[in-house]
Amino acid sequence: MVRGLRPWATLAGLVLLVACGGPRYAPGPTQPTRPTPPTSPTGQGTGLINQRVDDRTIDRITVAAGDYQQCYGELAAARVEFSPMPDRDDGTGCAYVDAGMVTVDWGTVARLSPERPLLSCPAALAMSVWRRQVVEPAARDIFGSDVVQIDLMGAYSCRNVNGAATGRRSAHARANALDFGGVRLRNGRRITVLDGWSAGGDEARFLRRVRDESCRIYGTVLSPEYNAAHRDHLHLEIREATWTMCR
């Protein structure tokens, strides 16, 4: 059922979600145009999204993600537009809290495709750090070109792990995970996990650097080296427990 709207979500109308068993990528439905979210409701934020990744980044994200006002404040301070959605629980294990659609990041030229992924605020915060501090610097260092598009293969989706008919729910069903398929560069080059992971050379180096540095942001990172189900994407899941996995 749909929980009561929170104060910060009064502008978001009730929406219909993609039912279980739908396509792997399930973006949020179209919403009416709304004004840009205000500057941080708790001040200026800590600048987390603009800090270079180090061994404490995942801990800083976890702390900021533990409070919605702080999480939203980090996004707003970094000029990441996040459109809150009503909390949702359909009673089957597909549910999200403090989630919204990431619309525009004014601090980067890289757009998301598909646009407007539906993510929990912690997942949106992690993605914002990841795209600015991992994906874009790696492309500039290795290819000498800016990323103009980040190709996504999944965000919120009511499904089980690996899309299986039975079993436990995926972190995608809680809007806590993102699947990364590749990038498009300003010079026209496209790099995909499917074609580049085993290609050798700069493409493989870029994708492995993204995988390795993602492990300093996310609690679970799965690549083609994990299993065949991930041959065409990196699964990036925020830390929800004390253990981590980087494969």
XYZ file of N, CA and C in Angstrom:
741
model
N 0.836 -1.186 0.000
C 0.000 0.000 0.000
C 0.867 1.230 0.000
N 0.268 2.376 -0.310
C 1.031 3.623 -0.338
C 0.958 4.271 1.016
N 2.071 4.580 1.594
C 2.116 5.243 2.878
C 1.775 6.701 2.708
N 1.495 7.361 3.832
C 1.193 8.778 3.782
C 2.350 9.584 3.249
N 2.047 10.659 2.571
C 3.088 11.487 1.989
C 3.825 12.213 3.083
N 5.115 12.316 2.943
C 5.920 13.098 3.865
C 5.866 14.555 3.455
N 6.221 15.503 4.360
C 6.176 16.927 3.998
C 6.988 17.255 2.777
N 8.169 16.596 2.637
C 9.027 16.939 1.504
C 8.519 16.356 0.198
N 7.446 15.584 0.255
C 6.965 14.949 -0.974
C 5.587 15.431 -1.380
N 5.162 16.580 -0.836
C 3.811 17.040 -1.120
C 3.599 17.389 -2.576
N 4.673 17.713 -3.301
C 4.531 18.055 -4.707
C 4.451 16.836 -5.607
N 4.770 15.661 -5.046
C 4.764 14.445 -5.875
C 3.412 13.765 -5.794
N 2.784 13.538 -6.910
C 1.481 12.873 -6.935
C 1.639 11.377 -6.794
N 0.544 10.679 -6.547
C 0.587 9.230 -6.493
C 0.846 8.690 -7.878
N 1.625 7.648 -7.956
C 2.024 7.113 -9.257
C 1.776 5.615 -9.312
N 1.753 5.088 -10.533
C 1.676 3.651 -10.733
C 3.056 3.111 -10.990
N 3.394 2.003 -10.378
C 4.704 1.397 -10.550
C 4.611 0.213 -11.503
N 5.734 -0.114 -12.103
C 5.788 -1.287 -12.973
C 5.590 -2.536 -12.124
N 4.759 -3.417 -12.539
C 4.446 -4.605 -11.756
C 5.599 -5.572 -11.775
N 5.574 -6.480 -10.798
C 6.616 -7.512 -10.737
C 6.623 -8.287 -12.044
N 7.833 -8.634 -12.460
C 7.977 -9.397 -13.675
C 8.087 -8.547 -14.910
N 8.154 -7.229 -14.771
C 8.280 -6.334 -15.904
C 9.703 -6.282 -16.394
N 10.027 -5.327 -17.279
C 11.376 -5.215 -17.815
C 12.368 -4.882 -16.722
N 13.627 -5.208 -16.977
C 14.633 -5.012 -15.944
C 14.775 -3.554 -15.575
N 14.684 -2.656 -16.535
C 14.751 -1.238 -16.201
C 13.334 -0.719 -16.041
N 13.029 -0.189 -14.858
C 11.673 0.288 -14.585
C 11.728 1.711 -14.086
N 11.832 2.701 -14.963
C 11.919 4.089 -14.535
C 10.605 4.559 -13.955
N 10.676 5.591 -13.145
C 9.462 6.149 -12.582
C 8.622 6.772 -13.667
N 7.319 6.892 -13.422
C 6.412 7.457 -14.414
C 6.608 8.952 -14.568
N 6.047 9.486 -15.631
C 6.174 10.909 -15.898
C 5.474 11.709 -14.819
N 6.111 12.798 -14.393
C 5.519 13.676 -13.408
C 5.404 15.068 -13.998
N 4.522 15.898 -13.458
C 4.423 17.272 -13.943
C 5.685 18.043 -13.639
N 5.921 19.080 -14.440
C 7.087 19.921 -14.221
C 7.014 20.556 -12.846
N 8.136 20.578 -12.151
C 8.176 21.167 -10.828
C 9.391 22.072 -10.733
N 9.424 22.986 -9.802
C 10.577 23.854 -9.675
C 11.792 23.079 -9.202
N 12.942 23.644 -9.457
C 14.175 23.037 -8.977
C 14.126 22.915 -7.466
N 14.520 21.750 -6.893
C 14.502 21.611 -5.442
C 15.301 22.732 -4.774
N 14.897 23.145 -3.587
C 15.591 24.231 -2.911
C 16.994 23.827 -2.531
N 17.787 24.797 -2.144
C 19.110 24.482 -1.639
C 18.958 23.650 -0.384
N 20.051 23.054 0.047
C 20.028 22.075 1.120
C 19.120 22.479 2.279
N 18.166 21.597 2.670
C 17.290 21.927 3.784
C 18.015 21.944 5.111
N 19.221 21.428 5.165
C 19.971 21.422 6.417
C 21.219 22.283 6.308
N 21.291 23.141 5.301
C 22.470 23.985 5.145
C 23.155 23.728 3.828
N 24.453 23.771 3.827
C 25.211 23.662 2.588
C 25.738 22.270 2.310
N 25.434 21.296 3.164
C 25.981 19.966 2.964
C 27.459 19.940 3.348
N 28.076 18.791 3.210
C 29.484 18.638 3.573
C 30.398 18.622 2.359
N 29.821 18.704 1.161
C 30.634 18.620 -0.049
C 31.026 17.206 -0.390
N 30.315 16.220 0.156
C 30.674 14.821 -0.035
C 30.767 14.435 -1.505
N 29.827 14.903 -2.312
C 29.786 14.497 -3.718
C 30.999 15.002 -4.489
N 31.607 16.071 -4.022
C 32.770 16.632 -4.713
C 34.098 16.230 -4.091
N 34.077 15.298 -3.155
C 35.307 14.821 -2.534
C 35.839 13.607 -3.286
N 37.124 13.560 -3.478
C 37.736 12.419 -4.149
C 37.520 11.157 -3.331
N 37.382 10.053 -4.020
C 37.109 8.778 -3.357
C 38.351 8.287 -2.615
N 38.146 7.822 -1.393
C 39.216 7.206 -0.624
C 38.624 6.056 0.180
N 39.408 5.498 1.104
C 38.956 4.315 1.838
C 37.837 4.608 2.828
N 37.537 5.874 3.089
C 36.461 6.228 4.009
C 35.204 6.711 3.297
N 35.230 6.743 1.975
C 34.082 7.263 1.243
C 32.816 6.478 1.541
N 32.900 5.156 1.538
C 31.708 4.355 1.776
C 31.130 4.631 3.157
N 31.993 4.880 4.142
C 31.512 5.193 5.485
C 30.839 6.565 5.518
N 31.407 7.534 4.800
C 30.798 8.864 4.770
C 29.435 8.831 4.092
N 29.319 8.034 3.036
C 28.028 7.892 2.367
C 27.018 7.241 3.301
N 27.438 6.212 4.026
C 26.544 5.518 4.944
C 26.022 6.455 6.022
N 26.901 7.289 6.556
C 26.490 8.239 7.592
C 25.487 9.245 7.021
N 25.819 9.824 5.864
C 24.925 10.819 5.250
C 23.600 10.188 4.845
N 23.640 8.942 4.424
C 22.426 8.273 3.962
C 21.520 7.863 5.109
N 22.044 7.883 6.323
C 21.251 7.462 7.466
C 20.179 8.445 7.877
N 20.221 9.654 7.339
C 19.231 10.670 7.663
C 18.779 11.320 6.361
N 17.475 11.292 6.094
C 17.009 11.796 4.810
C 17.369 13.249 4.601
N 17.209 14.084 5.616
C 17.492 15.500 5.454
C 18.958 15.725 5.087
N 19.857 14.969 5.700
C 21.267 15.122 5.354
C 21.544 14.604 3.948
N 20.929 13.459 3.609
C 21.121 12.887 2.272
C 20.636 13.865 1.206
N 19.410 14.360 1.384
C 18.859 15.309 0.419
C 19.690 16.584 0.390
N 20.193 16.993 1.558
C 21.018 18.195 1.611
C 22.299 18.061 0.817
N 22.921 16.880 0.853
C 24.138 16.664 0.064
C 23.838 16.776 -1.429
N 22.718 16.211 -1.857
C 22.350 16.283 -3.268
C 22.070 17.726 -3.685
N 21.271 18.425 -2.874
C 20.906 19.793 -3.218
C 22.118 20.702 -3.242
N 23.025 20.542 -2.279
C 24.209 21.396 -2.218
C 25.115 21.182 -3.423
N 25.101 19.974 -3.980
C 25.929 19.657 -5.155
C 25.178 19.896 -6.460
N 23.982 20.467 -6.376
C 23.162 20.794 -7.549
C 22.729 19.549 -8.321
N 22.372 18.534 -7.563
C 21.772 17.332 -8.134
C 20.276 17.410 -7.862
N 19.473 17.464 -8.911
C 18.030 17.556 -8.741
C 17.445 16.177 -8.446
N 16.739 16.111 -7.331
C 16.161 14.859 -6.846
C 14.698 15.126 -6.546
N 13.800 14.480 -7.290
C 12.363 14.699 -7.139
C 11.762 13.604 -6.263
N 11.452 13.909 -5.009
C 10.973 12.879 -4.080
C 9.668 12.248 -4.536
N 9.513 10.978 -4.188
C 8.301 10.219 -4.481
C 7.703 9.726 -3.168
N 6.381 9.466 -3.154
C 5.773 8.887 -1.954
C 6.388 7.517 -1.651
N 6.539 7.217 -0.374
C 7.003 5.875 -0.004
C 6.042 4.838 -0.564
N 6.577 3.657 -0.871
C 5.770 2.632 -1.550
C 6.070 1.253 -0.971
N 5.028 0.464 -0.759
C 5.181 -0.918 -0.319
C 4.001 -1.700 -0.875
N 4.284 -2.633 -1.795
C 3.181 -3.368 -2.414
C 2.863 -4.670 -1.687
N 3.579 -4.929 -0.586
C 3.292 -6.103 0.213
C 3.953 -7.375 -0.251
N 4.733 -7.312 -1.334
C 5.407 -8.517 -1.851
C 6.916 -8.458 -1.666
N 7.395 -7.459 -0.962
C 8.839 -7.282 -0.806
C 9.397 -6.232 -1.729
N 8.557 -5.652 -2.568
C 8.974 -4.542 -3.418
C 8.529 -3.253 -2.742
N 9.462 -2.492 -2.253
C 9.125 -1.300 -1.469
C 10.300 -0.348 -1.475
N 9.998 0.940 -1.378
C 11.073 1.909 -1.207
C 10.626 3.017 -0.266
N 11.625 3.590 0.403
C 11.421 4.676 1.360
C 12.418 5.772 1.018
N 11.996 7.019 1.145
C 12.889 8.157 0.880
C 13.509 8.054 -0.517
N 12.692 7.731 -1.487
C 13.181 7.568 -2.858
C 12.716 8.729 -3.730
N 13.297 8.814 -4.899
C 12.917 9.852 -5.838
C 13.584 9.623 -7.173
N 13.288 10.484 -8.127
C 13.895 10.399 -9.447
C 15.039 11.400 -9.554
N 16.185 10.922 -9.987
C 17.335 11.793 -10.216
C 17.149 12.392 -11.607
N 16.912 13.683 -11.653
C 16.573 14.304 -12.937
C 17.780 14.926 -13.619
N 18.433 15.886 -12.959
C 19.566 16.585 -13.572
C 20.677 16.758 -12.542
N 21.908 16.542 -12.969
C 23.075 16.873 -12.158
C 23.764 18.037 -12.856
N 23.611 19.239 -12.292
C 24.162 20.434 -12.907
C 25.678 20.523 -12.745
N 26.267 19.592 -12.013
C 27.709 19.612 -11.826
C 28.463 18.750 -12.808
N 27.773 18.206 -13.820
C 28.432 17.331 -14.784
C 27.758 17.477 -16.146
N 28.504 17.181 -17.190
C 27.923 17.213 -18.541
C 27.363 15.857 -18.935
N 27.633 14.837 -18.147
C 27.196 13.488 -18.493
C 25.724 13.307 -18.159
N 24.923 12.957 -19.153
C 23.516 12.673 -18.907
C 23.339 11.177 -18.658
N 22.195 10.838 -18.086
C 21.877 9.441 -17.833
C 20.930 8.937 -18.917
N 21.135 7.712 -19.334
C 20.242 7.101 -20.309
C 19.945 5.658 -19.872
N 18.667 5.325 -19.643
C 17.487 6.173 -19.654
C 17.551 7.267 -18.591
N 16.805 8.328 -18.826
C 16.794 9.447 -17.908
C 15.948 9.141 -16.679
N 16.154 9.932 -15.622
C 15.308 9.937 -14.437
C 15.176 8.581 -13.755
N 16.286 7.917 -13.411
C 16.168 6.655 -12.675
C 15.543 6.895 -11.309
N 14.742 5.939 -10.884
C 14.117 5.994 -9.567
C 15.011 5.256 -8.582
N 15.528 5.987 -7.602
C 16.476 5.448 -6.635
C 16.134 5.958 -5.248
N 16.518 5.186 -4.235
C 16.440 5.711 -2.879
C 17.425 6.874 -2.762
N 17.187 7.743 -1.793
C 18.109 8.870 -1.634
C 19.547 8.393 -1.408
N 19.789 7.385 -0.555
C 21.165 6.887 -0.408
C 21.772 6.395 -1.718
N 20.970 5.713 -2.546
C 21.483 5.229 -3.833
C 21.751 6.385 -4.784
N 20.913 7.419 -4.731
C 21.143 8.607 -5.559
C 22.409 9.328 -5.119
N 22.647 9.375 -3.826
C 23.861 10.005 -3.303
C 25.092 9.226 -3.753
N 25.042 7.904 -3.614
C 26.176 7.076 -4.040
C 26.432 7.230 -5.529
N 25.370 7.245 -6.337
C 25.543 7.395 -7.780
C 26.170 8.735 -8.125
N 25.793 9.781 -7.404
C 26.332 11.106 -7.699
C 27.825 11.171 -7.404
N 28.254 10.562 -6.294
C 29.688 10.468 -6.002
C 30.376 9.653 -7.084
N 29.781 8.531 -7.439
C 30.365 7.595 -8.397
C 30.560 8.223 -9.765
N 29.546 8.922 -10.266
C 29.654 9.472 -11.626
C 30.666 10.599 -11.687
N 30.746 11.421 -10.623
C 31.689 12.553 -10.634
C 33.115 12.150 -10.273
N 33.246 11.193 -9.373
C 34.562 10.888 -8.836
C 35.179 9.589 -9.349
N 34.410 8.790 -10.070
C 34.928 7.526 -10.594
C 34.832 7.490 -12.119
N 33.623 7.521 -12.652
C 33.423 7.315 -14.095
C 34.061 8.432 -14.912
N 33.761 9.671 -14.573
C 34.252 10.780 -15.398
C 35.771 10.953 -15.321
N 36.396 10.917 -14.139
C 37.868 11.020 -14.099
C 38.559 9.871 -14.826
N 38.007 8.656 -14.717
C 38.629 7.512 -15.391
C 38.607 7.698 -16.904
N 37.495 8.202 -17.432
C 37.409 8.417 -18.881
C 38.379 9.499 -19.339
N 38.474 10.567 -18.581
C 39.412 11.634 -18.965
C 40.851 11.148 -18.905
N 41.183 10.374 -17.873
C 42.557 9.892 -17.720
C 42.935 8.896 -18.808
N 42.030 7.994 -19.127
C 42.366 6.895 -20.034
C 42.111 7.242 -21.504
N 41.013 7.948 -21.772
C 40.646 8.239 -23.160
C 40.853 9.693 -23.561
N 41.107 10.556 -22.584
C 41.280 11.973 -22.889
C 40.028 12.627 -23.407
N 38.868 12.141 -22.978
C 37.599 12.664 -23.454
C 36.584 12.642 -22.321
N 35.662 13.615 -22.319
C 34.606 13.651 -21.319
C 33.537 12.612 -21.616
N 32.888 12.136 -20.567
C 31.709 11.292 -20.702
C 30.508 12.195 -20.946
N 29.753 11.931 -21.999
C 28.536 12.709 -22.256
C 27.276 11.901 -21.961
N 27.424 10.591 -21.812
C 26.258 9.768 -21.489
C 26.690 8.535 -20.709
N 25.954 8.255 -19.651
C 26.155 7.041 -18.864
C 24.958 6.133 -19.138
N 25.232 4.963 -19.687
C 24.161 4.041 -20.060
C 23.813 3.131 -18.887
N 22.569 3.238 -18.441
C 22.072 2.435 -17.330
C 21.273 1.254 -17.853
N 21.301 0.160 -17.102
C 20.527 -1.019 -17.475
C 19.543 -1.414 -16.387
N 19.423 -0.604 -15.359
C 18.449 -0.915 -14.322
C 18.596 0.011 -13.134
N 17.475 0.362 -12.524
C 17.429 1.090 -11.257
C 16.341 0.388 -10.452
N 15.280 1.115 -10.038
C 14.206 0.420 -9.330
C 13.511 -0.564 -10.262
N 13.308 -1.777 -9.778
C 12.560 -2.783 -10.518
C 12.081 -3.826 -9.520
N 10.804 -4.153 -9.569
C 10.229 -5.131 -8.659
C 10.560 -6.527 -9.177
N 11.681 -7.071 -8.711
C 12.113 -8.372 -9.217
C 12.994 -9.077 -8.208
N 13.258 -10.339 -8.477
C 14.144 -11.130 -7.632
C 15.587 -11.007 -8.103
N 16.497 -11.525 -7.309
C 17.912 -11.539 -7.673
C 18.082 -12.261 -9.002
N 18.841 -11.643 -9.899
C 19.114 -12.191 -11.238
C 17.850 -12.385 -12.062
N 16.753 -11.738 -11.666
C 15.522 -11.863 -12.426
C 14.877 -13.227 -12.335
N 15.270 -14.021 -11.331
C 14.736 -15.380 -11.194
C 13.254 -15.369 -10.839
N 12.560 -16.444 -11.194
C 11.124 -16.532 -10.912
C 10.852 -16.704 -9.423
N 11.788 -17.292 -8.713
C 11.649 -17.488 -7.273
C 12.922 -17.030 -6.578
N 12.854 -16.927 -5.265
C 14.030 -16.528 -4.501
C 13.834 -15.187 -3.838
N 14.919 -14.645 -3.307
C 14.827 -13.398 -2.559
C 14.775 -12.191 -3.499
N 14.228 -11.122 -2.969
C 14.120 -9.892 -3.736
C 15.497 -9.251 -3.930
N 15.678 -8.676 -5.105
C 16.893 -7.935 -5.422
C 16.892 -6.595 -4.701
N 18.072 -6.015 -4.519
C 18.167 -4.649 -4.008
C 17.497 -3.667 -4.961
N 17.342 -4.053 -6.221
C 16.598 -3.211 -7.163
C 15.153 -3.033 -6.706
N 14.603 -4.029 -6.027
C 13.222 -3.963 -5.562
C 13.054 -3.000 -4.396
N 14.165 -2.503 -3.852
C 14.139 -1.490 -2.793
C 14.699 -0.164 -3.298
N 14.959 -0.077 -4.585
C 15.530 1.130 -5.202
C 16.916 1.433 -4.666
N 17.635 0.383 -4.277
C 18.957 0.552 -3.675
C 20.099 0.088 -4.572
N 19.818 -0.154 -5.844
C 20.857 -0.660 -6.737
C 20.733 -0.029 -8.118
N 21.867 -0.048 -8.817
C 21.968 0.528 -10.155
C 22.790 -0.421 -11.007
N 22.386 -0.629 -12.255
C 23.166 -1.432 -13.192
C 23.771 -0.515 -14.251
N 25.071 -0.644 -14.436
C 25.840 0.214 -15.342
C 26.244 -0.583 -16.568
N 25.846 -0.101 -17.755
C 26.149 -0.824 -18.981
C 27.305 -0.282 -19.784
N 27.642 1.010 -19.602
C 28.747 1.587 -20.355
C 28.624 3.091 -20.465
N 29.466 3.690 -21.304
C 29.475 5.143 -21.471
C 29.629 5.509 -22.939
N 29.249 6.737 -23.233
C 29.513 7.345 -24.530
C 30.353 8.582 -24.286
N 31.407 8.755 -25.070
C 32.346 9.848 -24.881
C 32.063 10.992 -25.837
N 32.580 12.155 -25.492
C 32.378 13.327 -26.348
C 32.966 13.114 -27.736
N 34.028 12.329 -27.830
C 34.645 12.092 -29.134
C 33.892 11.060 -29.975
N 32.735 10.598 -29.478
C 31.895 9.663 -30.219
C 32.113 8.206 -29.890
N 33.122 7.911 -29.120
C 33.415 6.519 -28.796
C 32.426 5.981 -27.769
N 32.053 4.732 -27.921
C 31.180 4.064 -26.958
C 31.915 2.879 -26.355
N 31.836 2.775 -25.029
C 32.446 1.653 -24.312
C 31.338 0.924 -23.579
N 31.233 -0.385 -23.768
C 30.225 -1.175 -23.078
C 30.889 -2.296 -22.281
N 30.236 -2.679 -21.195
C 30.732 -3.803 -20.406
C 30.710 -5.073 -21.241
N 29.676 -5.247 -22.017
C 29.530 -6.468 -22.810
C 30.690 -6.659 -23.778
N 31.055 -5.624 -24.497
C 32.090 -5.750 -25.518
C 33.490 -5.409 -25.014
N 33.570 -4.576 -23.981
C 34.870 -4.076 -23.574
C 35.561 -4.819 -22.455
N 34.805 -5.578 -21.657
C 35.401 -6.192 -20.473
C 36.540 -7.139 -20.841
N 36.349 -7.919 -21.870
C 37.359 -8.901 -22.269
C 38.137 -8.480 -23.507
N 37.962 -7.230 -23.931
C 38.598 -6.768 -25.159
C 40.068 -6.454 -24.984
N 40.485 -6.237 -23.760
C 41.864 -5.829 -23.524
C 42.044 -4.356 -23.826
N 43.238 -3.838 -23.607
C 43.547 -2.453 -23.926
C 42.833 -1.475 -23.014
N 42.629 -0.262 -23.546
C 42.083 0.822 -22.736
C 40.649 0.571 -22.274
N 39.857 -0.078 -23.100
C 38.468 -0.304 -22.696
C 38.393 -1.194 -21.465
N 39.131 -2.282 -21.482
C 39.142 -3.176 -20.326
C 39.740 -2.478 -19.109
N 40.775 -1.674 -19.328
C 41.397 -0.952 -18.215
C 40.416 0.041 -17.599
N 39.678 0.728 -18.435
C 38.684 1.676 -17.950
C 37.601 0.973 -17.135
N 37.045 -0.102 -17.670
C 35.952 -0.789 -16.998
C 36.404 -1.419 -15.685
N 37.607 -1.940 -15.647
C 38.099 -2.516 -14.393
C 38.417 -1.435 -13.359
N 38.869 -0.297 -13.822
C 39.080 0.807 -12.890
C 37.749 1.266 -12.305
N 36.722 1.365 -13.135
C 35.403 1.738 -12.638
C 34.919 0.698 -11.630
N 35.078 -0.588 -11.949
C 34.662 -1.644 -11.015
C 35.406 -1.526 -9.693
N 36.718 -1.399 -9.752
C 37.523 -1.383 -8.530
C 37.219 -0.162 -7.661
N 37.087 1.000 -8.276
C 36.829 2.205 -7.488
C 35.378 2.260 -7.007
N 34.483 1.595 -7.713
C 33.099 1.505 -7.249
C 33.012 0.782 -5.912
N 33.960 -0.110 -5.676
C 33.958 -0.876 -4.429
C 34.282 -0.007 -3.214
N 34.711 1.223 -3.431
C 34.970 2.147 -2.327
C 33.753 3.032 -2.053
N 32.701 2.823 -2.857
C 31.462 3.595 -2.730
C 30.287 2.696 -2.378
N 30.227 1.532 -3.016
C 29.096 0.621 -2.864
C 29.460 -0.595 -2.012
N 28.439 -1.166 -1.356
C 28.663 -2.348 -0.536
C 28.772 -3.615 -1.354
N 28.065 -3.662 -2.477
C 28.124 -4.827 -3.360
C 28.356 -4.360 -4.788
N 29.414 -4.866 -5.398
C 29.731 -4.557 -6.788
C 29.975 -5.889 -7.497
N 29.187 -6.157 -8.525
C 29.296 -7.416 -9.258
C 29.578 -7.125 -10.729
N 30.554 -7.830 -11.291
C 31.008 -7.613 -12.664
C 30.891 -8.915 -13.458
N 31.305 -8.917 -14.722
C 31.293 -10.166 -15.486
C 32.124 -11.276 -14.839
N 33.045 -10.924 -13.960
C 33.849 -11.933 -13.292
C 33.065 -12.674 -12.209
N 31.883 -12.156 -11.866
C 31.073 -12.802 -10.832
C 30.275 -13.960 -11.413
N 29.467 -13.685 -12.438
C 28.731 -14.766 -13.106
C 28.234 -14.283 -14.469
N 27.670 -15.204 -15.225
C 27.231 -14.886 -16.590
C 26.091 -13.886 -16.614
N 25.325 -13.814 -15.530
C 24.202 -12.879 -15.493
C 24.673 -11.429 -15.528
N 25.951 -11.219 -15.195
C 26.503 -9.859 -15.181
C 27.505 -9.637 -16.320
N 27.380 -10.404 -17.371
C 28.323 -10.288 -18.482
C 28.230 -8.947 -19.197
N 27.064 -8.251 -19.066
C 26.878 -7.009 -19.809
C 26.716 -5.778 -18.921
N 26.942 -5.913 -17.614
C 26.783 -4.756 -16.744
C 27.514 -4.939 -15.420
N 27.696 -3.831 -14.735
C 28.166 -3.835 -13.352
C 26.966 -3.563 -12.464
N 26.785 -4.398 -11.473
C 25.719 -4.204 -10.492
C 26.302 -3.427 -9.315
N 25.704 -2.279 -9.013
C 26.201 -1.389 -7.970
C 25.109 -1.229 -6.921
N 25.365 -1.718 -5.725
C 24.346 -1.784 -4.672
C 24.872 -1.116 -3.411
N 24.097 -0.211 -2.839
C 24.562 0.482 -1.643
C 24.704 -0.509 -0.493
N 25.554 -0.141 0.460
C 25.788 -1.014 1.606
C 24.569 -1.001 2.523
N 24.005 -2.178 2.741
C 22.853 -2.317 3.626
C 23.196 -3.158 4.855
N 24.382 -3.706 4.900
C 24.822 -4.531 6.028
C 26.302 -4.251 6.270
N 26.890 -4.948 7.219
C 28.291 -4.694 7.550
C 29.232 -5.344 6.550
N 28.790 -6.387 5.849
C 29.662 -7.067 4.919
C 29.622 -6.395 3.556
N 30.675 -6.614 2.783
C 30.743 -6.070 1.416
C 31.184 -7.172 0.457
N 30.914 -6.955 -0.814
C 31.337 -7.886 -1.862
C 31.789 -7.102 -3.067
N 32.972 -7.433 -3.571
C 33.522 -6.774 -4.754
C 34.070 -7.853 -5.659
N 33.332 -8.174 -6.716
C 33.719 -9.276 -7.603
C 33.693 -8.809 -9.075
